[in-house]
XYZ file of C-alpha atoms in Angstrom:
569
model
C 19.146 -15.085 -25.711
C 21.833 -15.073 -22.982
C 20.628 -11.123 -22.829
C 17.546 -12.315 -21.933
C 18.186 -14.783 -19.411
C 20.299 -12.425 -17.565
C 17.919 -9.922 -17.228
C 15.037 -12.424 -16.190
C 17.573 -13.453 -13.363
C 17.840 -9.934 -12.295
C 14.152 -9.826 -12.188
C 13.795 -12.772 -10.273
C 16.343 -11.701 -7.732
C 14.916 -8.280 -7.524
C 11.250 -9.758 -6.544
C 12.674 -12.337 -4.144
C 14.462 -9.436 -2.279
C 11.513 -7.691 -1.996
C 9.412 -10.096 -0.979
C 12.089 -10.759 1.898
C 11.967 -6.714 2.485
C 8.314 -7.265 3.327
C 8.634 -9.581 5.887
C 11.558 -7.789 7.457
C 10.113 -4.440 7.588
C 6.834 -6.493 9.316
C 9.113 -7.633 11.993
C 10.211 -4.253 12.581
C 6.668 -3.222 12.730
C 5.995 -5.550 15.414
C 9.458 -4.611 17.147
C 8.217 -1.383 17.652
C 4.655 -2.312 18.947
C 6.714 -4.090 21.328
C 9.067 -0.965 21.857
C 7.920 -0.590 25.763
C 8.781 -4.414 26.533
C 12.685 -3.998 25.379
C 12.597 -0.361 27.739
C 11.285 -2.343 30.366
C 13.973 -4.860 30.432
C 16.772 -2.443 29.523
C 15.403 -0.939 32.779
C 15.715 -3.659 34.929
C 19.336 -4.246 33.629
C 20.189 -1.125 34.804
C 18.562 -1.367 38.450
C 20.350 -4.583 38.772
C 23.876 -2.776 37.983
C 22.887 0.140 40.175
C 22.289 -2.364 43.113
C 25.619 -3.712 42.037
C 27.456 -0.292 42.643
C 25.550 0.399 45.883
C 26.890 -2.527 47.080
C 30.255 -2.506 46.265
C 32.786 -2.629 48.882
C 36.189 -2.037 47.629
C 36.960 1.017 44.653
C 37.740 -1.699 42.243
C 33.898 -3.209 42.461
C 32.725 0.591 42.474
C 35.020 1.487 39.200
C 34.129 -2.081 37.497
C 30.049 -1.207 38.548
C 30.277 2.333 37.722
C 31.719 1.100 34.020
C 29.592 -1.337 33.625
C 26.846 1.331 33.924
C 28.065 3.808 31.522
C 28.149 1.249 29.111
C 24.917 0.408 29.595
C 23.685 3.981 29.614
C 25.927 4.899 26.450
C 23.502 4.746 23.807
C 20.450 4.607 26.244
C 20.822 8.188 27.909
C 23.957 9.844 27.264
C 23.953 12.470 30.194
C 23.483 9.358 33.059
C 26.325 7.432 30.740
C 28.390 10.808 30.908
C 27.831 10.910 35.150
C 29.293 7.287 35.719
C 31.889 7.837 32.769
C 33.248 11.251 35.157
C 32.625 8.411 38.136
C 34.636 6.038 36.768
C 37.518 8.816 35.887
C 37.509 9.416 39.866
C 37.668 6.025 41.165
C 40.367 5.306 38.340
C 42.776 8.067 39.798
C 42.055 6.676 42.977
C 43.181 3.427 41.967
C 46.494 4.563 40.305
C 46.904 1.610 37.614
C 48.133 4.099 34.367
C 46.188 1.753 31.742
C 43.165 1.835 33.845
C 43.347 5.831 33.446
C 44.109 5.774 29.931
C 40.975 3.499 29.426
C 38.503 5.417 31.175
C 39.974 8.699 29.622
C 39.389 6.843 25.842
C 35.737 5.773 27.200
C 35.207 9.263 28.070
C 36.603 10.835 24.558
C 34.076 7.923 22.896
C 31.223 9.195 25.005
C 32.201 13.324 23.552
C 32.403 11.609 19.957
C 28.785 10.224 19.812
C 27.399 13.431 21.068
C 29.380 15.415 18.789
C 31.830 17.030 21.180
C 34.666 15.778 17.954
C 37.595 18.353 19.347
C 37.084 17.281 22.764
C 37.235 13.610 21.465
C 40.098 15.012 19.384
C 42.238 16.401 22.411
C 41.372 13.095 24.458
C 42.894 11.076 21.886
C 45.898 13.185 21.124
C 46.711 13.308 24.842
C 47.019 9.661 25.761
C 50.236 8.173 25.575
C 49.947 4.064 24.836
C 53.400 3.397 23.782
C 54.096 0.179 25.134
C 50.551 -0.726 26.830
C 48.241 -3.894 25.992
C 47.208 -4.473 22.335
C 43.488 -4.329 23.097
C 44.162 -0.453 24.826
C 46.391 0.113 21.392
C 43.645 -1.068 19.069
C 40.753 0.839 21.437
C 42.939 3.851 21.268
C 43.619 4.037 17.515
C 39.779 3.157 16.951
C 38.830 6.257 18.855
C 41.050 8.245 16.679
C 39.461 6.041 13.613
C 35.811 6.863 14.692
C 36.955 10.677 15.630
C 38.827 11.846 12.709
C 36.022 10.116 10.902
C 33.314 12.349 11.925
C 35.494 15.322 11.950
C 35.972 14.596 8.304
C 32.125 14.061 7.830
C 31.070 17.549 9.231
C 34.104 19.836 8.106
C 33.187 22.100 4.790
C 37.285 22.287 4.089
C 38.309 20.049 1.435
C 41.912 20.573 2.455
C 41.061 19.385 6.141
C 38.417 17.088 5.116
C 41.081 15.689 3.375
C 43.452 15.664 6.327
C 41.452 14.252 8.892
C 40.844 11.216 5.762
C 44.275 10.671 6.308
C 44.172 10.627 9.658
C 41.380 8.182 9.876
C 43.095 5.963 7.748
C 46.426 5.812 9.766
C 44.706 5.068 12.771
C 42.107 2.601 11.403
C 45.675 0.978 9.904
C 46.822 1.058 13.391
C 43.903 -0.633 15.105
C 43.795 -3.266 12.522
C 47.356 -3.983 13.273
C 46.533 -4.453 17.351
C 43.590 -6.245 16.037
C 44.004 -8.294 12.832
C 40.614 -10.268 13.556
C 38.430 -7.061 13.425
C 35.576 -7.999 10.659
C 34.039 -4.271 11.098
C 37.338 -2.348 10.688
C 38.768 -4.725 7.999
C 35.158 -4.430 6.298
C 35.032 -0.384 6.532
C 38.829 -0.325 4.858
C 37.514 -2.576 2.057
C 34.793 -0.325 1.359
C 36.921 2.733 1.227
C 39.012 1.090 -1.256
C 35.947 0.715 -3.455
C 36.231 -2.805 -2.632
C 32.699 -3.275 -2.267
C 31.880 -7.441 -2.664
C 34.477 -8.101 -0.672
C 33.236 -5.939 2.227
C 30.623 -7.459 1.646
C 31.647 -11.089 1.546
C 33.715 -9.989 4.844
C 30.786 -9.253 6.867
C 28.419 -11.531 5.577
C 30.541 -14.508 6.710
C 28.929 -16.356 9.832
C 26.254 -13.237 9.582
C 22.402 -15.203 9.028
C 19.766 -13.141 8.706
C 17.914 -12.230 12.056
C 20.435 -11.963 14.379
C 19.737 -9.123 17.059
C 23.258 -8.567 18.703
C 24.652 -5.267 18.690
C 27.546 -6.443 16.702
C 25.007 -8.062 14.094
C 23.382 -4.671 14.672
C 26.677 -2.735 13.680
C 27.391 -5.078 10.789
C 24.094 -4.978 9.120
C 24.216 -1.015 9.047
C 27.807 -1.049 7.428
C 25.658 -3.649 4.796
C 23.513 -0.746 4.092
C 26.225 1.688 3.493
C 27.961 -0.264 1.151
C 24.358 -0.731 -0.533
C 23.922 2.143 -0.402
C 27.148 3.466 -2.280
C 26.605 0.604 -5.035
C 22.877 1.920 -5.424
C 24.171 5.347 -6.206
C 26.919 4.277 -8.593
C 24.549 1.806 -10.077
C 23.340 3.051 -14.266
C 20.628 0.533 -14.926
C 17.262 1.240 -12.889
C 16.691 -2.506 -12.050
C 19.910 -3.051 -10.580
C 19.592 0.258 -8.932
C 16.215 -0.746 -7.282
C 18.073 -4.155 -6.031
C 20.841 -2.069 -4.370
C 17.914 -0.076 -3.172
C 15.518 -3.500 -1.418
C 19.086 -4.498 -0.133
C 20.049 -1.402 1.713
C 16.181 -1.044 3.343
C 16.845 -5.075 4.377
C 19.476 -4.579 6.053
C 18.406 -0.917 7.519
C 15.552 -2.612 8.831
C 17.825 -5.824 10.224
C 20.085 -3.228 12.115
C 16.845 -1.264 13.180
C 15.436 -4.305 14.909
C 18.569 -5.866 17.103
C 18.882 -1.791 17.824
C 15.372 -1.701 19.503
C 15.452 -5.232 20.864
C 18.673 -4.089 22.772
C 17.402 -1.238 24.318
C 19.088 1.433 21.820
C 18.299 4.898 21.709
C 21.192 6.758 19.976
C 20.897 5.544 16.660
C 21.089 6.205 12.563
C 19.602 3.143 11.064
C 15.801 3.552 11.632
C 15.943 7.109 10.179
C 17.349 6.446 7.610
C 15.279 3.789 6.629
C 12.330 5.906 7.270
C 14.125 8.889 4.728
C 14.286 5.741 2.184
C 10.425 4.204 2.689
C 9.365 8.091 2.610
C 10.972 8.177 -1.198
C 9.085 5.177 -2.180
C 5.560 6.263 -0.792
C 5.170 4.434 2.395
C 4.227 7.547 4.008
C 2.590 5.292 7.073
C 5.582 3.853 7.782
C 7.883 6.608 7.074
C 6.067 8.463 9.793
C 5.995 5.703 12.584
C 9.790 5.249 12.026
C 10.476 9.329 11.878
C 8.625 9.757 15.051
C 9.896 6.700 17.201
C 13.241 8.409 16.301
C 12.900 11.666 17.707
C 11.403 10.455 20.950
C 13.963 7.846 20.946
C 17.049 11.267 20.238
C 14.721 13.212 23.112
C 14.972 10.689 25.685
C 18.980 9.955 24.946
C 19.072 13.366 24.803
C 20.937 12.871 21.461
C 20.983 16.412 20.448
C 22.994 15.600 17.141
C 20.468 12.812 16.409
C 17.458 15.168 17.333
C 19.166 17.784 14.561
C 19.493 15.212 11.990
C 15.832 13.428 12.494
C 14.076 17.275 13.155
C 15.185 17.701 9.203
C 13.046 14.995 7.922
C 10.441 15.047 10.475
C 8.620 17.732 8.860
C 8.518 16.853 5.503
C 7.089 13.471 6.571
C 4.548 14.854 8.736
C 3.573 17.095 5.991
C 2.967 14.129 3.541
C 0.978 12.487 6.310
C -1.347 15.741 6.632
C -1.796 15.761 2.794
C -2.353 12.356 2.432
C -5.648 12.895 5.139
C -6.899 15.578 3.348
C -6.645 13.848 0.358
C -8.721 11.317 2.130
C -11.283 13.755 3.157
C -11.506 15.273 -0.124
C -12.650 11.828 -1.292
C -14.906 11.613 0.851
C -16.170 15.064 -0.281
C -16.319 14.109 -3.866
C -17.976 10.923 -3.080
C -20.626 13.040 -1.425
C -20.931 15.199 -4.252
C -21.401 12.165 -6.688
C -23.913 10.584 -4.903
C -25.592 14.071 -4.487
C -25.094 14.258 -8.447
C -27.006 10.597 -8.764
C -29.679 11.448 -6.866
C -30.463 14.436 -8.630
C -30.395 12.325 -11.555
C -32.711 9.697 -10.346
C -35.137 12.486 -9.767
C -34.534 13.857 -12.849
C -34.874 9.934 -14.779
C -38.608 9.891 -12.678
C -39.720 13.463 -13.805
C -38.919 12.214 -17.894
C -40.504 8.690 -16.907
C -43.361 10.218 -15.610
C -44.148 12.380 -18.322
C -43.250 9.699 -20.838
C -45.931 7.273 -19.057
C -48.480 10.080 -19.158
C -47.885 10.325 -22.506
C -48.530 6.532 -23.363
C -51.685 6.941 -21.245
C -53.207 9.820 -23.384
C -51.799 7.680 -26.602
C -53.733 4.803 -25.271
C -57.079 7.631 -24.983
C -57.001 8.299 -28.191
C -56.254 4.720 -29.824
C -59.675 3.964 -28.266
C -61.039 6.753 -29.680
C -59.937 5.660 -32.621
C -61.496 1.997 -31.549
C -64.834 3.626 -31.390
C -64.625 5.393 -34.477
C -63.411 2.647 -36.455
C -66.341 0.351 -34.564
C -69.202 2.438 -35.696
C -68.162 2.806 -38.637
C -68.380 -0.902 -39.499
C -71.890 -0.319 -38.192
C -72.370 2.215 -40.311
C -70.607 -0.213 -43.294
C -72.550 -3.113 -42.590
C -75.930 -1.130 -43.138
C -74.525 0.296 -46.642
C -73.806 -3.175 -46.999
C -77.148 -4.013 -47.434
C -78.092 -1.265 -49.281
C -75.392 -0.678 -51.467
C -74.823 -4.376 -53.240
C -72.625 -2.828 -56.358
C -70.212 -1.867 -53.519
C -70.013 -4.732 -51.933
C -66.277 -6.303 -52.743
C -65.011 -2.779 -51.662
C -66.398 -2.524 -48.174
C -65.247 -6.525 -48.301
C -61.615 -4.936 -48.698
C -62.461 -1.691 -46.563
C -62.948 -4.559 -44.190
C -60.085 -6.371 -44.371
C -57.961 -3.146 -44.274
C -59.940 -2.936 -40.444
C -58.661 -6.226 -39.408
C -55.283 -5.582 -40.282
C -55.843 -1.989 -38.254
C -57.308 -4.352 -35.109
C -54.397 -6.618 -35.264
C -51.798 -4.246 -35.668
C -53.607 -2.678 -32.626
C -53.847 -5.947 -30.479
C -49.708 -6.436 -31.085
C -49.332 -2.456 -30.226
C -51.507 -2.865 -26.712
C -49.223 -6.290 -26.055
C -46.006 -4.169 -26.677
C -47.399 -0.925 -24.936
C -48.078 -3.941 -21.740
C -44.897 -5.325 -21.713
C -42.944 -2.082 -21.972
C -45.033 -0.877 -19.041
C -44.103 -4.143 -17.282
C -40.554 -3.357 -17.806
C -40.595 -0.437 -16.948
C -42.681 -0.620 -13.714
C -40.292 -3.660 -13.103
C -37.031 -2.063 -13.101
C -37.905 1.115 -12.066
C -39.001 -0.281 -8.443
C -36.209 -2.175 -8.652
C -33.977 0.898 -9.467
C -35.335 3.029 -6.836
C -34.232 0.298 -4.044
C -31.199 -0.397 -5.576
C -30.327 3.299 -5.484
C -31.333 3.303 -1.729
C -29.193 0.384 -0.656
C -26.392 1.980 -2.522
C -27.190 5.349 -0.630
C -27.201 2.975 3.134
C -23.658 1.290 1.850
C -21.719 4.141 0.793
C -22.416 5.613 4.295
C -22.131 2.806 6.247
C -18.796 2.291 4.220
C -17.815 6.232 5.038
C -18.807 5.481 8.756
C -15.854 2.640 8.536
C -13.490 4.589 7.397
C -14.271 7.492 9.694
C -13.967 5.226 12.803
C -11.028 3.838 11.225
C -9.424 7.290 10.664
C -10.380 7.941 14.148
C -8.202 5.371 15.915
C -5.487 6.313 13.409
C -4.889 2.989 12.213
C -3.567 4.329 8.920
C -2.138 0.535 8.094
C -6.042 -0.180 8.004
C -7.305 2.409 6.444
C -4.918 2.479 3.313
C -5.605 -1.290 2.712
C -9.609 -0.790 3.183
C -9.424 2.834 0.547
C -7.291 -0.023 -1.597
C -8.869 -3.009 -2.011
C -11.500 -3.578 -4.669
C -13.135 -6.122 -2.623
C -16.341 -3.332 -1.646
C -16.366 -2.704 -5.520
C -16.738 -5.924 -6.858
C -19.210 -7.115 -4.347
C -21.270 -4.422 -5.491
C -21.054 -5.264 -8.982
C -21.786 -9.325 -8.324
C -24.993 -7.636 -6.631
C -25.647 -5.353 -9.225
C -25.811 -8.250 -11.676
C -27.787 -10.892 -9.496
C -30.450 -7.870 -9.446
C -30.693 -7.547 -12.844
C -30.654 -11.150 -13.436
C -33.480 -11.672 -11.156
C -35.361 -8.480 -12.465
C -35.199 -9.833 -16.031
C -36.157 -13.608 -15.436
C -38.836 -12.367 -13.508
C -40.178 -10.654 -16.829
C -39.237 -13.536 -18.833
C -39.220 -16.337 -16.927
C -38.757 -18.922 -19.621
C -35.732 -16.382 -21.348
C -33.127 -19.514 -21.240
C -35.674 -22.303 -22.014
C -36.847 -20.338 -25.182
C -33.432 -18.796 -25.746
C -31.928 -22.676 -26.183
C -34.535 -23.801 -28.771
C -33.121 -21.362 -31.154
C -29.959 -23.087 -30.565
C -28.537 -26.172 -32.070
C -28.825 -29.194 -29.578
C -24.970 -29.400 -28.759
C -24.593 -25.899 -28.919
C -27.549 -25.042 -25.998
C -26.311 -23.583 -22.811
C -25.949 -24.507 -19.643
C -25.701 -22.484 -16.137
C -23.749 -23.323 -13.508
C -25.359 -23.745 -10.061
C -26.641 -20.940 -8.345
C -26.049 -18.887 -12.029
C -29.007 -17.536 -13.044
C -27.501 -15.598 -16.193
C -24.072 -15.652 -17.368
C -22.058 -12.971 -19.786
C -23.498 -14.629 -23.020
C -27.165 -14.840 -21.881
C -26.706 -11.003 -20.493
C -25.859 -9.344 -23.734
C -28.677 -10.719 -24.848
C -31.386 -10.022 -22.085
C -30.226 -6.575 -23.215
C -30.821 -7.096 -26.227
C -34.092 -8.325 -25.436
C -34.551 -4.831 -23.310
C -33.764 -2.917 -26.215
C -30.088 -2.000 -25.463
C -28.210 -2.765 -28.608
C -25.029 -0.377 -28.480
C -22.111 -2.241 -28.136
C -20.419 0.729 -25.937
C -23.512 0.595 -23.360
C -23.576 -3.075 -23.431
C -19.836 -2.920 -22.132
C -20.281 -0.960 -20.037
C -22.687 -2.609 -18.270
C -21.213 -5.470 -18.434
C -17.436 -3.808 -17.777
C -15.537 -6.009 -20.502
C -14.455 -4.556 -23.618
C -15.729 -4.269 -27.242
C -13.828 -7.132 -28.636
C -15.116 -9.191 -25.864
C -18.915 -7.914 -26.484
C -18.167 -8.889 -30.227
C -16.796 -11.998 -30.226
C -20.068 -13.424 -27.364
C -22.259 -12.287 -29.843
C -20.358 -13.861 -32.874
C -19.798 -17.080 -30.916
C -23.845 -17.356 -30.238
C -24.814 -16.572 -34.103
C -22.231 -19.159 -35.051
C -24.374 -22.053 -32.386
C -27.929 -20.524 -33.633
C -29.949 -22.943 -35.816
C -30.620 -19.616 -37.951
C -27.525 -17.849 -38.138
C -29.331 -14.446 -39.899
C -32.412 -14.090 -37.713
C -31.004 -15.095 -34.301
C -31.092 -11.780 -33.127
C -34.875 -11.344 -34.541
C -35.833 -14.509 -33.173
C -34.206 -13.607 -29.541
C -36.334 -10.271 -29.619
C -39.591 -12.037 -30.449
C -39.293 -14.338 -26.994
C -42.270 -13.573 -25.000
């Protein structure tokens, strides 16, 4: 029992997080429609600090405006953040103030780090001397070599100096946590490298809501994912695995959105999350993520970014083709079928045909038959007269002829109504095939102006939803209903006298047949299979069985009811 509840927990926690995936990865959709409107604004930021450095008077207001500007530029375009970084380097010499230098110099080395220049970082780092400077230069110094040594270890094939440069990265993390004790990111990436996973997460989740879009909420939800990430892929059972999973693509898509809402081009979130929706079939998505990436890496001019991206980009632009031509060969099949049905149709009106000419000639000779059988009563009724002894025979011979001539009157009032029928629903047929002929290419003209505009989001939902399908088959049946109670207009009136009076049914409004009273309309029409009937009525057998069961059961004679229902007129 406790098993149980447990895993219905899990469940439950699963679907919630999913649910909140949905709406956060629909943000992020409308983040990026918005994607010029952040540019534009990151834009204007910069013009204002360019004005700022034109106008600066003294080379303290041009070193503070030309920082100020390769910070803004450092993950917007890294060659204009690498011009005011060599800018800044100048003025700072200029100035003289050691620490100053020393800054600028780490700045610089942070700059060669993100665009994977890690030796040049390395020999930055290695070169500054901070003994007995500020805390905050100690801590931004040892975080360089944290964020350095890192990647060094990330990209060397070495396990010796992979391991090394672990080391290394630890020290100096160590170190900067020592200059800065309050760090939340650096005390959260230690906890995580100790396998300390929920409480790295605890860590950074404190005073973290949901929806916050600065870059340090940025940074934070992306180390979220990692850890998520890492629990997903020690995780054995699959439920829990797919919760690590919804959890990592939250908070993917969290970092994703304060990244593009601040203007940031040099990035790792957003492609990864498109790697991870790409793996679960969101191929749309996958591909609007993938591509705002690479133009994103091309206009930072993030050259490791572009490498990384390029290696998913075609594999996700492949799946797009593919899923198009799958499209179009649906739309080629379709073609084909309804090429198929109207060769059948044809077909179905060559058999009818003959089959009506044969009733005609069948109807030719039952009135030769007429004839015969007329003059020979002539010819009776004069041996009649003549031929007293034989008298009580020709009375019988005579009988046996009215029998014939009734039998005959019941076969013309069958061989009418079946000709009414069919007549009936053959018209009926032929129009219904047409409008189905007009809708399947009005509905193939949608989706080719949909696929035209390449609103995929559109076009998957349309190819998706059964709404076209089962408004076809409502009109499928309110055709046949009217067809049928235009034969046999007084079907439910005479249908409910063979019922007992509590048992009788009743229609809703508007209904003019329901399931029960369309079994046996087919019944009436001489469809009796229980596999046609549901299919026709797309239910299953048990279903077919138990209407017909339930009706017997209500009929005021249980083992003719079916008899009686064939003999309405």
């Amino acid at each position: 029992m406790m098993k149980q509840v447990i895993l219905s927990l899990i469940l439950l926690l699963v679907c919630l997080s999913c649910s909140k995936d949905d709406s956060v990865l629909e943000q992020l959709d409308g983040v990026i429609n918005d994607y010029q409107q952040y540019i534009t604004q990151k834009e204007e930021t910069l013009n204002d600090l360019k004005g700022k450095l034109r106008e600066a008077k003294s080379e303290e207001d041009r070193y503070n405006a030309s920082m100020d500007l390769y910070r803004a530029y450092q993950d917007f375009s890294l060659d204009s953040a690498l011009v005011y970084i060599k800018q800044s380097l100048e003025q700072a010499d200029k100035l003289g103030e050691q620490e100053r230098i020393i800054d600028t110099h780490l700045s610089l080395a942070f700059l060669y780090n993100y665009v994977g220049m890690h030796y040049e970082a390395l020999e930055i780092f290695k070169e500054q001397d901070v003994t007995g400077r500020s805390d905050w230069l100690r801590r931004s110094h040892f975080y360089l070599g944290t964020n350095v040594y890192r990647n060094l270890s990330l990209y060397t094939v070495d396990e010796k100096q992979k391991d090394y440069y672990r080391q290394q990265m630890e020290i100096c993390r160590d170190s900067a946590i020592a200059y800065a004790p309050d760090d939340v990111i650096l005390r959260a990436e230690r906890l995580e490298d100790q396998g300390k996973m929920q409480q790295a997460i605890e860590l950074l989740s404190k005073n973290l809501p949901d929806g916050l879009i600065t870059r340090e909420a940025g940074l934070k939800y992306y180390i979220l994912s990692e850890i998520f990430e890492r629990l997903r892929v020690g995780e054995q059972s699959s439920g829990m695995k797919q919760h690590q999973r919804d959890n990592q693509i939250k908070y993917l898509a969290m970092s994703s959105v304060a990244g593009i809402k601040n203007a940031v081009r040099e990035y790792i979130a957003l492609r990864k999350l498109a790697v991870l929706l790409y793996e679960q079939g969101d191929i749309d998505r996958a591909y609007t993520y993938i591509h705002r990436c690479i133009d994103d890496a091309k206009a930072c001019n993030a050259r490791m970014r572009m490498v990384e991206t390029s290696a998913f980009l075609s594999v996700i632009d492949s799946a797009v083709v593919k899923q198009k031509q799958d499209t179009k060969n649906a739309a080629i099949w379709t073609a084909v079928i309804i090429s198929l049905l109207l060769v059948l149709l044809a077909f179905v009106l060559i058999v009818l045909r003959r089959k009506m000419n044969m009733l005609q000639h069948s109807e030719k000779e039952l009135m030769r038959v007429n004839n015969q059988v007329t003059d020979a009563n002539v010819q009776l009724r004069a041996a009649n007269k003549q031929l007293n002894d034989t008298n009580m025979q020709l009375k019988q011979l005579n009988g046996q002829i009215l029998e014939s001539e009734e039998a005959q009157k019941v076969l013309n009032s069958q061989l009418s109504d079946a000709n009414k029928i069919k007549e009936e629903y053959i018209t009926r047929f032929m129009h219904l095939c047409l409008d189905y002929i007009n809708k399947m290419e009005n509905y193939r003209a949608h989706l080719n102006k949909v696929a035209r505009k390449r609103n995929f989001d559109e076009l998957y939902d349309t190819i998706q939803s059964t709404r076209y399908i089962n408004k076809e088959v409502n009109d499928f049946y309110n055709s046949f209903d009217e067809a049928f109670l235009h034969i046999y207009p007084n079907f439910l009136r005479d249908f409910n006298v063979l019922l007992r009076p509590e048992a009788q049914v009743t229609l809703k409004k508007n209904e003019r047949l329901n399931t029960e009273l369309r079994i046996y309309a087919l019944l009436k029409l001489g469809i009796s299979d229980s596999t046609k009937v549901q299919e026709f009525l797309r239910c299953s057998s048990s279903t077919v069985y138990n209407y017909r069961t339930n009706m017997r059961n209500k009929a005021i004679n249980r083992d003719t009811f079916e008899q009686d229902v064939l003999a309405i007129r």
